[in-house]
Short mmCIF file of C-alpha atoms in Angstrom, two decimals:
data_model
loop_
_atom_site.label_atom_id
_atom_site.label_comp_id
_atom_site.label_asym_id
_atom_site.label_seq_id
_atom_site.Cartn_x
_atom_site.Cartn_y
_atom_site.Cartn_z
CA MET B 11 0.00 0.00 0.00
CA PRO B 12 1.44 3.44 -0.90
CA LEU B 13 2.20 5.81 1.96
CA GLN B 14 -0.60 8.28 2.70
CA VAL B 15 -0.02 11.55 4.53
CA GLU B 16 -2.61 14.08 5.65
CA LEU B 17 -1.09 17.45 6.42
CA TYR B 18 -2.78 20.31 8.26
CA LEU B 19 -1.13 23.60 7.40
CA GLU B 20 -1.80 26.63 9.60
CA ASN B 21 -0.64 30.12 8.60
CA CYS B 22 1.34 28.63 5.71
CA PHE B 23 -0.53 30.31 2.89
CA ASP B 24 0.42 33.98 3.09
CA GLU B 25 3.34 36.02 1.82
CA SER B 26 5.47 34.98 4.81
CA SER B 27 5.75 31.43 3.42
CA PRO B 28 7.18 31.01 -0.06
CA ILE B 29 6.15 27.34 -0.10
CA PRO B 30 2.80 26.30 -1.62
CA PRO B 31 0.67 23.66 0.18
CA GLU B 32 1.27 20.99 -2.46
CA THR B 33 5.04 21.37 -1.97
CA TRP B 34 4.71 20.90 1.79
CA GLU B 35 2.61 17.77 1.19
CA ASN B 36 5.13 16.38 -1.31
CA TRP B 37 8.02 16.99 1.08
CA PHE B 38 6.34 15.18 3.97
CA TRP B 39 5.37 12.28 1.74
CA GLN B 40 8.97 11.87 0.52
CA TRP B 41 10.42 12.27 4.01
CA LEU B 42 8.10 9.71 5.57
CA GLU B 43 9.05 7.24 2.87
CA ILE B 44 12.72 7.64 3.89
CA LEU B 45 11.82 7.42 7.58
CA GLU B 46 9.50 4.44 7.20
CA ASP B 47 11.54 2.36 9.66
CA TYR B 48 10.74 4.93 12.39
CA LEU B 49 6.99 4.97 11.72
CA PRO B 50 4.51 2.85 13.64
CA THR B 51 2.39 0.74 11.30
CA ALA B 52 -0.72 2.62 10.22
CA PRO B 53 -2.81 2.97 7.06
CA SER B 54 -1.99 6.70 6.89
CA TYR B 55 -0.39 9.49 8.92
CA GLU B 56 -1.44 12.97 9.96
CA ILE B 57 0.84 15.89 10.84
CA SER B 58 0.09 19.50 11.74
CA LEU B 59 2.47 22.27 10.63
CA ARG B 60 2.06 25.84 11.86
CA LEU B 61 4.11 28.87 10.89
CA THR B 62 3.92 31.52 13.56
CA THR B 63 5.66 34.56 15.05
CA ASP B 64 8.46 34.87 17.60
CA THR B 65 5.88 36.13 20.11
CA GLU B 66 3.64 33.07 19.80
CA ILE B 67 6.49 30.55 19.78
CA GLN B 68 8.03 32.25 22.84
CA THR B 69 4.73 31.76 24.69
CA LEU B 70 4.67 28.07 23.74
CA ASN B 71 8.36 27.62 24.54
CA SER B 72 7.81 29.16 27.98
CA GLN B 73 4.67 27.14 28.67
CA TYR B 74 5.95 23.73 27.55
CA ARG B 75 9.74 23.92 27.90
CA GLN B 76 10.10 26.58 30.64
CA GLN B 77 12.32 28.64 28.35
CA ASP B 78 10.97 32.18 28.10
CA LYS B 79 12.51 33.04 24.75
CA PRO B 80 11.68 32.52 21.09
CA THR B 81 13.00 29.44 19.35
CA ASP B 82 13.07 28.34 15.72
CA VAL B 83 11.05 25.11 15.89
CA LEU B 84 8.96 23.20 18.42
CA ALA B 85 7.69 19.68 17.92
CA PHE B 86 4.95 18.07 19.99
CA ALA B 87 4.86 14.35 19.33
CA SER B 88 1.54 12.60 19.88
CA LEU B 89 3.21 9.21 20.29
CA GLU B 90 5.71 8.44 23.00
CA ALA B 91 8.43 6.15 21.67
CA ASP B 92 8.81 4.22 24.94
CA LEU B 93 5.11 3.59 25.53
CA PRO B 94 3.36 0.59 24.02
CA GLN B 95 0.68 1.56 21.52
CA SER B 96 -2.66 -0.22 21.40
CA GLU B 97 -3.53 -2.12 18.23
CA GLU B 98 -6.68 0.03 17.89
CA MET B 99 -4.59 3.19 17.94
CA LEU B 100 -2.09 1.91 15.41
CA VAL B 101 -4.73 0.89 12.86
CA SER B 102 -6.85 4.02 13.28
CA MET B 103 -6.98 6.12 10.19
CA PRO B 104 -4.96 8.32 10.09
CA LEU B 105 -2.39 8.00 12.87
CA TYR B 106 -1.69 11.46 14.28
CA LEU B 107 2.08 12.00 14.64
CA GLY B 108 1.96 15.48 16.19
CA ASP B 109 2.53 19.20 15.68
CA ILE B 110 5.48 21.09 14.24
CA ILE B 111 5.51 24.82 14.99
CA ILE B 112 8.04 27.12 13.32
CA SER B 113 8.72 30.79 13.95
CA ILE B 114 8.80 32.47 10.55
CA ASP B 115 10.55 35.46 12.19
CA THR B 116 13.43 33.31 13.43
CA ALA B 117 13.51 31.33 10.18
CA LYS B 118 13.97 34.56 8.20
CA ARG B 119 16.87 35.66 10.43
CA GLN B 120 18.53 32.25 10.28
CA ALA B 121 18.15 32.08 6.50
CA GLN B 122 19.99 35.40 6.22
CA GLN B 123 22.71 34.25 8.64
CA GLN B 124 23.17 30.97 6.76
CA GLU B 125 23.01 32.79 3.41
CA HIS B 126 20.32 30.56 1.96
CA SER B 127 16.67 31.04 1.04
CA LEU B 128 13.76 31.15 3.43
CA SER B 129 12.40 28.03 1.69
CA THR B 130 15.61 26.15 2.52
CA GLU B 131 15.48 27.25 6.15
CA LEU B 132 11.81 26.27 6.46
CA ALA B 133 12.57 22.85 4.97
CA TRP B 134 15.51 22.43 7.37
CA LEU B 135 13.45 23.34 10.43
CA THR B 136 10.48 21.23 9.34
CA ALA B 137 12.69 18.19 8.78
CA HIS B 138 14.14 18.73 12.27
CA GLY B 139 10.65 18.90 13.76
CA LEU B 140 9.56 15.78 11.89
CA LEU B 141 12.50 13.82 13.28
CA HIS B 142 11.47 14.90 16.78
CA LEU B 143 7.92 13.65 16.11
CA LEU B 144 9.39 10.25 15.25
CA GLY B 145 11.41 9.98 18.44
CA TRP B 146 14.75 11.51 17.47
CA ASP B 147 16.37 13.76 20.08
CA HIS B 148 19.71 15.45 20.64
CA PRO B 149 20.62 15.46 24.34
CA ASP B 150 24.33 15.23 23.48
CA GLU B 151 26.72 16.16 20.68
CA GLU B 152 26.78 12.68 19.15
CA SER B 153 23.00 12.43 18.82
CA LEU B 154 22.80 16.02 17.53
CA ILE B 155 25.30 15.23 14.77
CA ALA B 156 23.34 12.09 13.80
CA MET B 157 20.12 14.10 13.67
CA LEU B 158 21.67 16.90 11.59
CA LYS B 159 23.08 14.34 9.14
CA GLU B 160 19.61 12.82 8.76
CA GLN B 161 18.19 16.30 8.08
CA VAL B 162 20.75 16.67 5.27
CA VAL B 163 19.52 13.34 3.82
CA LEU B 164 15.89 14.50 4.00
CA LEU B 165 16.63 17.81 2.30
CA LYS B 166 18.69 16.13 -0.40
CA LYS B 167 15.67 13.91 -1.17
CA ILE B 168 13.63 17.02 -2.03
CA GLY B 169 16.45 18.60 -4.04
CA ILE B 170 17.91 20.95 -1.42
CA ILE B 171 21.64 20.59 -0.86
CA ILE B 172 22.98 21.72 2.52
CA ASN B 173 26.70 21.81 3.21
CA LEU B 174 26.91 20.87 6.86
CA GLU B 175 30.22 21.49 8.58
CA LEU B 176 30.47 19.36 11.71
#
């Protein structure tokens, strides 16, 4: 059965996002194909992506991570990797993976600092958030490097080349 992805895009349709909805959907579809080994078995998957402001992401960062400052991306996974999932939950259609929230303000600044496009930065941050939804984390340097390398693989799949100096 081909992979099915339902994507809910919030605030992704205005001039602040240069990426059309069909591109977002295509990216997630391609990424989940690569990350299939990290996905629980389900007939389809659902993800929410929200582009927001520094003010809103700072509120969320303070509320959920006790860090009262803006950040570039937050990911709220709906599945806990260490908890057993019921068969009913895993065969429900679609399986909700979680929310990715990106500050467009921070993404714009980081794109300028990295000297690449806003689209590239948004893809980079979204790939990072997706990996978090699937259980990846970076509590130490070694796991951060592994995660960053996987982000490079995901971006390469959609035609974006990132030169990562580690």
